[in-house]
Short mmCIF file of C-alpha atoms in Angstrom, two decimals:
data_model
loop_
_atom_site.label_atom_id
_atom_site.label_comp_id
_atom_site.label_asym_id
_atom_site.label_seq_id
_atom_site.Cartn_x
_atom_site.Cartn_y
_atom_site.Cartn_z
CA MET A 934 -83.95 -84.41 141.11
CA MET A 935 -85.06 -87.88 140.00
CA MET A 936 -87.74 -88.84 137.51
CA HIS A 937 -89.43 -92.19 137.17
CA ASP A 938 -89.39 -94.22 133.99
CA ASN A 939 -91.29 -97.54 134.16
CA GLY A 940 -90.68 -97.72 137.85
CA LYS A 941 -86.94 -97.04 137.54
CA SER A 942 -85.39 -93.87 138.91
CA VAL A 943 -83.46 -91.89 136.31
CA ILE A 944 -81.68 -88.56 136.51
CA ASN A 945 -83.84 -85.78 135.12
CA PRO A 946 -82.12 -84.92 131.80
CA TYR A 947 -83.55 -81.39 131.89
CA LEU A 948 -81.90 -80.58 135.19
CA PRO A 949 -78.44 -79.00 134.98
CA ARG A 950 -75.72 -80.35 137.21
CA ILE A 951 -73.79 -77.62 138.98
CA HIS A 952 -70.04 -77.47 138.36
CA LYS A 953 -67.42 -74.99 139.59
CA VAL A 954 -65.57 -72.77 137.16
CA LYS A 955 -61.83 -73.36 137.55
CA ARG A 956 -60.49 -70.83 135.06
CA ILE A 957 -61.54 -68.60 132.17
CA LYS A 958 -58.93 -68.34 129.46
CA ARG A 959 -59.08 -65.64 126.84
CA GLU A 960 -58.37 -67.25 123.45
CA THR A 961 -58.99 -64.27 121.15
CA HIS A 962 -60.57 -60.81 121.36
CA ASP A 963 -64.08 -62.36 121.53
CA THR A 964 -63.58 -66.01 122.40
CA PHE A 965 -62.97 -67.60 125.78
CA THR A 966 -62.39 -71.09 127.09
CA ILE A 967 -64.28 -71.95 130.25
CA GLU A 968 -62.58 -74.62 132.32
CA ILE A 969 -64.83 -76.35 134.81
CA SER A 970 -64.27 -79.11 137.34
CA ALA A 971 -64.90 -82.52 135.80
CA ASP A 972 -66.31 -84.19 138.93
CA GLY A 973 -66.44 -87.57 137.23
CA PHE A 974 -67.84 -86.22 133.98
CA LYS A 975 -66.98 -88.39 130.94
CA PHE A 976 -67.51 -87.57 127.27
CA MET A 977 -66.41 -88.56 123.80
CA PRO A 978 -64.82 -86.27 121.18
CA GLY A 979 -67.47 -84.30 119.28
CA GLN A 980 -70.13 -84.28 121.99
CA PHE A 981 -71.64 -81.11 123.39
CA ASN A 982 -73.10 -79.84 126.65
CA MET A 983 -75.93 -77.46 127.37
CA LEU A 984 -74.41 -74.71 129.51
CA TYR A 985 -76.55 -72.71 131.88
CA ALA A 986 -75.28 -69.41 133.23
CA PHE A 987 -78.53 -68.54 135.03
CA VAL A 988 -79.66 -66.27 132.18
CA GLY A 989 -80.31 -68.92 129.56
CA GLU A 990 -78.96 -72.15 128.21
CA VAL A 991 -76.80 -72.68 125.12
CA PRO A 992 -75.32 -75.73 123.41
CA ILE A 993 -71.53 -75.62 123.47
CA SER A 994 -69.15 -78.27 122.15
CA ILE A 995 -66.71 -79.75 124.59
CA SER A 996 -63.20 -78.68 123.61
CA SER A 997 -60.97 -80.47 126.10
CA ASP A 998 -59.05 -83.72 126.14
CA PRO A 999 -61.45 -86.61 126.79
CA ALA A 1000 -58.66 -88.41 128.64
CA ASP A 1001 -58.27 -85.57 131.15
CA GLY A 1002 -60.34 -86.50 134.18
CA ASN A 1003 -59.81 -83.22 136.01
CA VAL A 1004 -61.25 -80.56 133.81
CA ILE A 1005 -63.83 -80.04 131.05
CA MET A 1006 -63.42 -77.14 128.66
CA HIS A 1007 -65.85 -75.26 126.47
CA THR A 1008 -64.73 -72.60 124.04
CA VAL A 1009 -67.33 -69.88 123.70
CA ARG A 1010 -67.58 -66.89 121.39
CA ARG A 1011 -69.26 -63.87 122.95
CA VAL A 1012 -72.19 -63.18 120.62
CA GLY A 1013 -75.31 -62.73 122.76
CA HIS A 1014 -76.70 -62.48 126.28
CA THR A 1015 -76.04 -66.03 127.37
CA THR A 1016 -72.61 -66.37 125.82
CA SER A 1017 -71.65 -62.97 127.27
CA ALA A 1018 -72.73 -64.20 130.71
CA LEU A 1019 -70.68 -67.36 130.22
CA CYS A 1020 -67.61 -65.40 129.14
CA SER A 1021 -67.98 -63.14 132.20
CA LEU A 1022 -67.80 -65.99 134.69
CA LYS A 1023 -64.94 -66.02 137.17
CA ALA A 1024 -63.00 -68.80 138.85
CA GLY A 1025 -65.11 -70.22 141.68
CA ASP A 1026 -68.45 -69.29 140.08
CA SER A 1027 -71.09 -71.94 139.51
CA ILE A 1028 -72.29 -73.09 136.11
CA GLY A 1029 -75.08 -75.45 135.14
CA VAL A 1030 -74.20 -78.31 132.79
CA ARG A 1031 -76.46 -80.78 131.03
CA GLY A 1032 -74.80 -83.42 128.96
CA PRO A 1033 -72.89 -84.82 127.29
CA PHE A 1034 -75.18 -85.05 124.29
CA GLY A 1035 -74.96 -86.11 120.68
CA ASN A 1036 -73.05 -88.50 118.47
CA PRO A 1037 -69.28 -88.32 118.79
CA TRP A 1038 -66.68 -88.34 116.02
CA PRO A 1039 -66.40 -92.05 115.05
CA VAL A 1040 -62.71 -92.33 115.91
CA ARG A 1041 -62.47 -96.06 116.50
CA GLU A 1042 -64.07 -96.94 113.16
CA GLN A 1043 -61.41 -94.89 111.33
CA GLU A 1044 -58.41 -96.63 112.88
CA GLY A 1045 -55.92 -97.70 110.22
CA ASN A 1046 -56.84 -94.79 107.96
CA ASP A 1047 -55.09 -91.57 107.02
CA ILE A 1048 -56.92 -88.67 108.67
CA VAL A 1049 -57.70 -85.19 107.40
CA VAL A 1050 -59.08 -82.73 109.96
CA VAL A 1051 -60.44 -79.49 108.50
CA ALA A 1052 -61.58 -76.67 110.79
CA GLY A 1053 -63.00 -73.26 110.01
CA GLY A 1054 -63.17 -70.55 112.70
CA LEU A 1055 -64.65 -71.71 115.98
CA GLY A 1056 -65.08 -75.15 114.35
CA LEU A 1057 -61.66 -76.01 115.74
CA ALA A 1058 -63.20 -76.26 119.23
CA PRO A 1059 -65.26 -79.45 118.70
CA LEU A 1060 -62.35 -80.92 116.74
CA ARG A 1061 -59.79 -80.36 119.50
CA PRO A 1062 -60.89 -83.40 121.58
CA LEU A 1063 -60.64 -85.46 118.39
CA ILE A 1064 -57.09 -84.18 117.76
CA TYR A 1065 -56.12 -85.03 121.35
CA HIS A 1066 -57.50 -88.51 120.83
CA LEU A 1067 -55.70 -89.01 117.51
CA LEU A 1068 -52.39 -87.86 118.95
CA SER A 1069 -52.78 -89.95 122.12
CA ASN A 1070 -53.38 -92.97 119.91
CA ARG A 1071 -51.01 -91.93 117.14
CA GLY A 1072 -49.95 -95.46 116.23
CA ARG A 1073 -53.48 -96.44 115.25
CA TYR A 1074 -53.73 -93.95 112.40
CA GLY A 1075 -51.80 -93.27 109.19
CA ARG A 1076 -50.92 -89.76 108.10
CA ILE A 1077 -52.67 -86.98 109.98
CA TYR A 1078 -53.34 -83.54 108.53
CA LEU A 1079 -54.87 -80.59 110.33
CA LEU A 1080 -56.02 -77.75 108.09
CA TYR A 1081 -57.31 -74.70 109.93
CA GLY A 1082 -58.74 -71.48 108.55
CA ALA A 1083 -59.44 -68.38 110.62
CA LYS A 1084 -60.78 -65.01 109.57
CA THR A 1085 -57.70 -63.00 110.56
CA PRO A 1086 -54.51 -63.76 112.51
CA ARG A 1087 -56.12 -62.36 115.67
CA ASP A 1088 -58.95 -64.90 115.36
CA ILE A 1089 -56.67 -67.94 115.53
CA LEU A 1090 -57.64 -70.23 118.40
CA TYR A 1091 -55.33 -72.37 120.52
CA ARG A 1092 -52.13 -70.79 119.21
CA ASN A 1093 -49.89 -72.61 121.68
CA GLU A 1094 -51.34 -75.97 120.85
CA LEU A 1095 -51.17 -75.38 117.12
CA ALA A 1096 -47.48 -74.57 117.58
CA ARG A 1097 -46.99 -77.68 119.71
CA TRP A 1098 -48.78 -79.93 117.23
CA ARG A 1099 -46.84 -78.38 114.37
CA ALA A 1100 -43.59 -79.08 116.21
CA ARG A 1101 -44.36 -82.80 116.21
CA PHE A 1102 -42.99 -84.68 113.25
CA ASP A 1103 -45.97 -86.98 112.89
CA VAL A 1104 -48.74 -84.53 112.06
CA ASP A 1105 -48.96 -81.92 109.29
CA VAL A 1106 -50.53 -78.68 110.49
CA TYR A 1107 -51.45 -75.90 108.07
CA VAL A 1108 -53.09 -72.64 109.06
CA THR A 1109 -54.52 -69.98 106.79
CA VAL A 1110 -56.40 -66.74 107.30
CA ASP A 1111 -58.87 -64.92 105.07
CA LYS A 1112 -57.37 -61.49 105.62
CA ALA A 1113 -54.03 -60.27 106.85
CA ASP A 1114 -51.64 -57.37 106.75
CA GLU A 1115 -47.91 -57.46 106.09
CA ARG A 1116 -47.05 -58.52 109.65
CA TRP A 1117 -48.51 -61.97 108.95
CA HIS A 1118 -46.07 -64.38 107.31
CA GLY A 1119 -48.38 -67.36 107.01
CA ASN A 1120 -50.91 -68.43 104.40
CA VAL A 1121 -53.69 -66.16 103.20
CA GLY A 1122 -56.69 -67.76 101.50
CA VAL A 1123 -59.66 -69.87 102.44
CA VAL A 1124 -59.18 -73.20 104.15
CA THR A 1125 -60.03 -75.13 100.98
CA SER A 1126 -56.86 -73.68 99.43
CA LEU A 1127 -54.90 -75.91 101.81
CA ILE A 1128 -56.43 -79.15 100.55
CA PRO A 1129 -53.96 -79.59 97.63
CA ARG A 1130 -51.24 -80.04 100.30
CA VAL A 1131 -52.92 -83.19 101.54
CA HIS A 1132 -51.26 -86.37 100.30
CA VAL A 1133 -53.22 -89.33 101.56
CA ASP A 1134 -54.33 -92.68 100.24
CA PRO A 1135 -57.94 -91.77 99.33
CA LEU A 1136 -59.14 -95.35 99.61
CA HIS A 1137 -57.95 -95.50 103.20
CA SER A 1138 -58.66 -92.00 104.40
CA SER A 1139 -61.24 -90.33 106.58
CA ALA A 1140 -61.99 -86.68 107.11
CA PHE A 1141 -63.48 -84.75 110.01
CA VAL A 1142 -64.80 -81.30 109.18
CA CYS A 1143 -66.29 -78.56 111.31
CA GLY A 1144 -66.97 -74.94 110.53
CA PRO A 1145 -69.64 -72.76 109.00
CA GLU A 1146 -71.97 -74.63 106.67
CA VAL A 1147 -70.72 -72.90 103.53
CA MET A 1148 -67.15 -73.81 104.44
CA MET A 1149 -68.16 -77.43 105.05
CA ARG A 1150 -69.96 -77.65 101.70
CA PHE A 1151 -66.94 -76.44 99.76
CA THR A 1152 -64.51 -78.47 101.87
CA THR A 1153 -66.40 -81.73 101.39
CA ARG A 1154 -66.55 -81.06 97.65
CA GLU A 1155 -62.76 -80.69 97.53
CA LEU A 1156 -62.24 -83.78 99.67
CA ILE A 1157 -64.42 -85.81 97.33
CA ASN A 1158 -62.40 -84.42 94.38
CA LEU A 1159 -59.35 -85.70 96.22
CA GLY A 1160 -60.92 -89.17 96.08
CA LEU A 1161 -62.29 -89.54 99.60
CA ASN A 1162 -65.46 -91.53 100.07
CA ALA A 1163 -68.43 -89.43 101.25
CA GLU A 1164 -69.22 -92.12 103.82
CA ARG A 1165 -65.90 -91.46 105.50
CA ILE A 1166 -66.24 -87.69 105.58
CA PHE A 1167 -67.80 -86.61 108.85
CA ILE A 1168 -69.12 -83.16 109.58
CA SER A 1169 -70.38 -81.57 112.77
CA MET A 1170 -73.58 -79.64 112.23
CA GLU A 1171 -74.77 -76.73 114.26
CA ARG A 1172 -78.42 -75.94 114.82
CA ASN A 1173 -80.41 -74.23 117.51
CA MET A 1174 -80.41 -77.04 120.06
CA LYS A 1175 -82.83 -76.54 122.97
CA CYS A 1176 -83.86 -79.77 124.70
CA ALA A 1177 -80.80 -81.71 123.42
CA LEU A 1178 -82.89 -84.87 123.67
CA GLY A 1179 -84.47 -85.03 120.23
CA ILE A 1180 -87.88 -83.99 121.50
CA CYS A 1181 -88.51 -80.28 120.99
CA GLY A 1182 -87.64 -80.16 117.27
CA HIS A 1183 -85.73 -76.85 117.37
CA CYS A 1184 -82.68 -78.43 115.77
CA GLN A 1185 -84.51 -80.48 113.16
CA PHE A 1186 -82.62 -80.76 109.88
CA GLY A 1187 -84.77 -82.67 107.41
CA PRO A 1188 -85.44 -86.01 109.08
CA GLU A 1189 -82.49 -85.58 111.48
CA PHE A 1190 -82.49 -84.08 114.94
CA ILE A 1191 -79.03 -82.57 115.18
CA CYS A 1192 -78.92 -82.84 118.97
CA LYS A 1193 -79.62 -86.57 118.96
CA ASP A 1194 -78.73 -87.91 115.49
CA GLY A 1195 -75.82 -85.48 115.22
CA PRO A 1196 -74.07 -83.19 115.69
CA VAL A 1197 -71.60 -85.50 113.94
CA LEU A 1198 -73.01 -87.02 110.77
CA SER A 1199 -71.45 -88.64 107.76
CA TYR A 1200 -71.53 -86.40 104.72
CA SER A 1201 -73.20 -89.13 102.67
CA ARG A 1202 -76.13 -89.06 105.09
CA ILE A 1203 -76.89 -85.36 104.75
CA ALA A 1204 -75.30 -84.28 101.45
CA ARG A 1205 -78.68 -84.03 99.77
CA LEU A 1206 -80.14 -81.96 102.62
CA LEU A 1207 -77.29 -79.46 102.52
CA SER A 1208 -78.26 -78.48 99.00
CA ILE A 1209 -81.95 -77.90 99.80
CA ARG A 1210 -82.43 -74.22 100.46
CA GLU A 1211 -85.60 -74.68 102.53
CA VAL A 1212 -83.86 -77.00 105.01
CA MET B 1279 -30.91 -80.11 87.42
CA SER B 1280 -31.29 -78.33 84.08
CA ILE B 1281 -33.86 -75.59 83.74
CA GLU B 1282 -35.74 -77.73 81.23
CA GLU B 1283 -35.96 -80.53 83.79
CA SER B 1284 -37.16 -78.07 86.48
CA ILE B 1285 -39.88 -76.80 84.11
CA LYS B 1286 -41.01 -80.34 83.28
CA ARG B 1287 -41.29 -81.20 86.99
CA HIS B 1288 -43.41 -78.18 87.85
CA SER B 1289 -47.14 -78.88 88.15
CA PHE B 1290 -47.95 -76.39 85.41
CA PHE B 1291 -45.99 -78.23 82.72
CA ARG B 1292 -45.85 -81.73 84.26
CA ASP B 1293 -48.76 -83.15 82.29
CA ILE B 1294 -48.96 -80.67 79.44
CA GLY B 1295 -47.70 -83.29 77.01
CA MET B 1296 -45.55 -80.88 74.99
CA ASP B 1297 -41.87 -80.33 74.42
CA VAL B 1298 -40.78 -77.53 76.74
CA SER B 1299 -37.26 -77.08 75.39
CA SER B 1300 -38.30 -73.94 73.51
CA ILE B 1301 -39.72 -72.47 76.73
CA ALA B 1302 -36.56 -73.39 78.58
CA ARG B 1303 -34.52 -71.23 76.21
CA TYR B 1304 -36.49 -68.21 77.44
CA ALA B 1305 -36.48 -69.15 81.11
CA GLN B 1306 -34.10 -68.53 83.98
CA HIS B 1307 -33.80 -69.44 87.64
CA THR B 1308 -34.22 -66.54 90.02
CA THR B 1309 -34.21 -66.20 93.81
CA PHE B 1310 -35.74 -63.60 96.09
CA GLU B 1311 -34.95 -63.18 99.75
CA ALA B 1312 -37.77 -62.84 102.26
CA ASP B 1313 -39.56 -59.47 102.09
CA HIS B 1314 -38.22 -58.63 98.64
CA PHE B 1315 -40.68 -57.70 95.91
CA ILE B 1316 -40.81 -59.91 92.82
CA PHE B 1317 -42.91 -57.33 91.01
CA ARG B 1318 -44.94 -54.25 91.88
CA GLU B 1319 -48.41 -53.15 90.86
CA GLY B 1320 -48.28 -51.20 87.59
CA ASP B 1321 -44.97 -52.71 86.43
CA ASP B 1322 -44.81 -54.36 83.00
CA ALA B 1323 -46.07 -57.94 83.19
CA ASP B 1324 -43.29 -59.22 80.97
CA ALA B 1325 -42.87 -62.64 82.58
CA PHE B 1326 -44.61 -65.30 84.57
CA TYR B 1327 -43.11 -67.42 87.29
CA LEU B 1328 -43.14 -71.03 88.39
CA ILE B 1329 -42.54 -71.21 92.13
CA THR B 1330 -40.14 -74.03 92.91
CA HIS B 1331 -39.55 -73.19 96.55
CA GLY B 1332 -40.94 -70.73 99.09
CA LYS B 1333 -44.02 -68.62 99.57
CA VAL B 1334 -45.22 -65.46 97.82
CA SER B 1335 -47.91 -63.01 98.92
CA LEU B 1336 -50.06 -61.04 96.49
CA GLU B 1337 -50.68 -57.67 98.06
CA LEU B 1338 -52.26 -54.28 97.63
CA SER B 1339 -50.81 -51.17 99.21
CA THR B 1340 -53.44 -48.84 100.63
CA ALA B 1341 -53.16 -45.38 102.11
CA HIS B 1342 -55.06 -46.10 105.33
CA ARG B 1343 -54.59 -49.79 105.96
CA GLY B 1344 -51.04 -50.32 104.76
CA ARG B 1345 -50.30 -53.48 102.84
CA ILE B 1346 -53.16 -55.97 102.61
CA ILE B 1347 -52.35 -59.55 101.70
CA ILE B 1348 -54.93 -60.85 99.24
CA GLN B 1349 -53.60 -64.36 98.90
CA THR B 1350 -50.47 -66.42 99.39
CA ILE B 1351 -49.17 -68.95 96.89
CA ASP B 1352 -46.56 -71.61 97.35
CA GLU B 1353 -44.20 -74.09 95.82
CA ASP B 1354 -45.57 -75.68 92.64
CA ASP B 1355 -47.95 -72.74 92.06
CA VAL B 1356 -47.84 -70.29 89.18
CA LEU B 1357 -47.25 -66.61 89.90
CA GLY B 1358 -48.71 -64.12 87.46
CA ILE B 1359 -51.70 -64.06 85.11
CA SER B 1360 -51.63 -60.45 83.88
CA TRP B 1361 -48.93 -61.23 81.29
CA LEU B 1362 -51.68 -62.83 79.21
CA PHE B 1363 -53.90 -59.81 78.75
CA PRO B 1364 -53.26 -56.28 77.47
CA PRO B 1365 -52.09 -53.86 78.74
CA TYR B 1366 -49.70 -56.44 80.32
CA LYS B 1367 -49.34 -54.67 83.64
CA TRP B 1368 -49.29 -56.29 87.10
CA HIS B 1369 -52.42 -55.64 89.14
CA PHE B 1370 -50.89 -56.50 92.52
CA ASP B 1371 -47.56 -56.49 94.30
CA ALA B 1372 -45.88 -59.88 94.69
CA ARG B 1373 -43.57 -60.21 97.69
CA ALA B 1374 -41.48 -63.18 98.79
CA LEU B 1375 -42.53 -64.12 102.32
CA THR B 1376 -39.66 -66.56 102.70
CA LEU B 1377 -36.61 -67.15 100.59
CA THR B 1378 -38.27 -68.01 97.30
CA ARG B 1379 -36.87 -69.69 94.20
CA LEU B 1380 -38.70 -69.29 90.93
CA ILE B 1381 -38.34 -69.94 87.24
CA ARG B 1382 -38.93 -66.75 85.32
CA ILE B 1383 -40.37 -67.32 81.84
CA ASP B 1384 -40.45 -64.62 79.22
CA ALA B 1385 -44.11 -63.77 78.59
CA ALA B 1386 -43.78 -62.38 75.07
CA HIS B 1387 -42.13 -65.63 73.96
CA VAL B 1388 -44.89 -67.80 75.43
CA ARG B 1389 -47.59 -65.59 73.89
CA ARG B 1390 -45.83 -65.95 70.54
CA MET B 1391 -45.67 -69.74 70.98
CA CYS B 1392 -49.39 -69.82 71.81
CA ASP B 1393 -50.18 -67.84 68.63
CA GLU B 1394 -48.05 -70.09 66.43
CA ASP B 1395 -49.02 -73.45 67.90
CA ASN B 1396 -52.72 -73.59 68.70
CA VAL B 1397 -52.54 -76.96 70.45
CA PHE B 1398 -49.84 -75.65 72.77
CA GLY B 1399 -51.81 -72.43 73.18
CA TYR B 1400 -54.97 -74.32 74.06
CA ARG B 1401 -53.19 -76.42 76.69
CA VAL B 1402 -51.53 -73.40 78.27
CA MET B 1403 -54.82 -71.49 78.32
CA SER B 1404 -56.67 -74.49 79.80
CA LYS B 1405 -54.11 -74.72 82.61
CA LEU B 1406 -54.28 -71.01 83.30
CA ALA B 1407 -58.08 -70.98 83.14
CA SER B 1408 -58.16 -73.73 85.76
CA ILE B 1409 -55.87 -71.69 88.03
CA VAL B 1410 -57.94 -68.55 87.49
CA MET B 1411 -61.15 -70.47 88.26
CA LYS B 1412 -59.75 -71.85 91.52
CA ARG B 1413 -58.53 -68.43 92.61
CA LEU B 1414 -61.85 -66.84 91.68
CA GLN B 1415 -63.72 -69.42 93.74
CA ALA B 1416 -61.36 -68.83 96.66
CA VAL B 1417 -61.93 -65.08 96.47
CA ARG B 1418 -65.70 -65.60 96.42
CA LEU B 1419 -65.44 -67.71 99.55
CA GLN B 1420 -63.24 -65.05 101.13
CA LEU B 1421 -65.94 -62.50 100.38
CA LEU B 1422 -68.45 -64.74 102.15
CA GLU B 1423 -66.10 -64.76 105.14
CA ILE B 1424 -66.60 -68.49 105.45
CA GLU B 1425 -64.44 -68.82 108.53
CA GLU B 1426 -66.89 -66.61 110.43
CA MET B 1427 -69.09 -68.86 112.53
#
C-alpha cells in the first residue's frame, strides 16, 4: 500500500511487510530465535522491528548479523499473547514486519577505542549484531570485552556463540549468573561484579550496555568509576513502543521518544531522567 | 617469590602503605584442588585467605535444593570476613571451583596487630569494609534479580 506525501509516493510505514519464517530456534526454556527470510532487508546493529503475528504487534530487537543478507533474526521471550504467538510460529509461516526502526549503536564513531559490551538477560539480543560487527571489523577497535549476566545457567542465551567468541584470542568474554547450584563451575554474582576484570584505557574506551534498567543504572555507575566518559557509554532503552515512528507517545521518556530518538542513547543524554522516579 | 612479596602484590595489601613482614611470618601458601572445600560452615574462622590463583565459590548446603552457590570470587580477591567478628565461625562453605592457590593468614595474629597498631587496624578495616560494601551491594542486586528482563 502506498501513501502520498507532498505528491511523492512513499511506503506506508504502518503496513507490515510479509516475510516467511525460515526456522525457530529454541534458545532457553522460554526464549526463542525467529529466523525470517531477509528479502533485501537491511538494518544496523541496535535497531528493532515491529513484529506482527496476526494477534498483535510487538517491538523486538534484531539479533542477527547485519552483514548476513539471507536471514534476519529476532530473539523473543515468551511472556504474553503476542510473544507466545511469535514463539509458536513454524517454518514456512508468514510474519508481518515493520522496520527497521530506531537509532543504531554508534559503531563507526567508536573506531579506535577499547570496547566494553555489558549485557543483562535478554539484553544480549540487541547487542549481538553489534558484537558481530565488532568482530567482523576487529582491526578497527582496541581491546574488546563482553560481560554477560544471566539469571541462572539455564537462562544463558547463545551458548554456542559465547563459546566461539571466548575461543578467540582477541576478545575477553566473561559470563556470570545470579543463581546456580553445584553443577555450575562459572561465575556467580551480578554482572557488575565482572567490571573489575576490565582493563581498558578509559580515555579511549566506549561501552555499550543493554539489560533491565536497574542493571543499566548500576553498570553505568561502575563504568564511570572505571573512568569512562558518560558520553561514550551507550545504553539501549526499552519502552512500550507502538507506532515506532515517534508519533503516538507510548514510548515517551521525558523529552525523548524511545522508538525514534532511541532505543540507543548516550548515557550522558538520559542520566538525569533515569533518576527521576516519575519518568 | 617470597610469601612477603606475594602478600605485597595482592590487591588487599598492595596500597596499604604498611610493612607486611609481620603478617608474612603468620602466613603460608596453600593449594586446593578443584571441588575441595577450603572451609565449611560452622568451622572456626581462624584465618583469612588471599586468592592468588583460581576461583572459589561461597555456598550453602540445603536439604531440598542441594548446594546453592551464593557468589564466586577470584584471583586477587579476599576470601573470608567472619574471622573479624565473634564467634569467629564461618557462615558459608568455601569450595575451590578450579585448582586454587591462596595465602592463608592467621586471623588471631592480624586481630592482635589491629588492636596494637590502630593505624594498621584502621587501614585493614577500611579495606574490609569496602569489600563488604561491594558484596552487600551485589547481593542486593541479586535480590532484585536484575538480569530478569
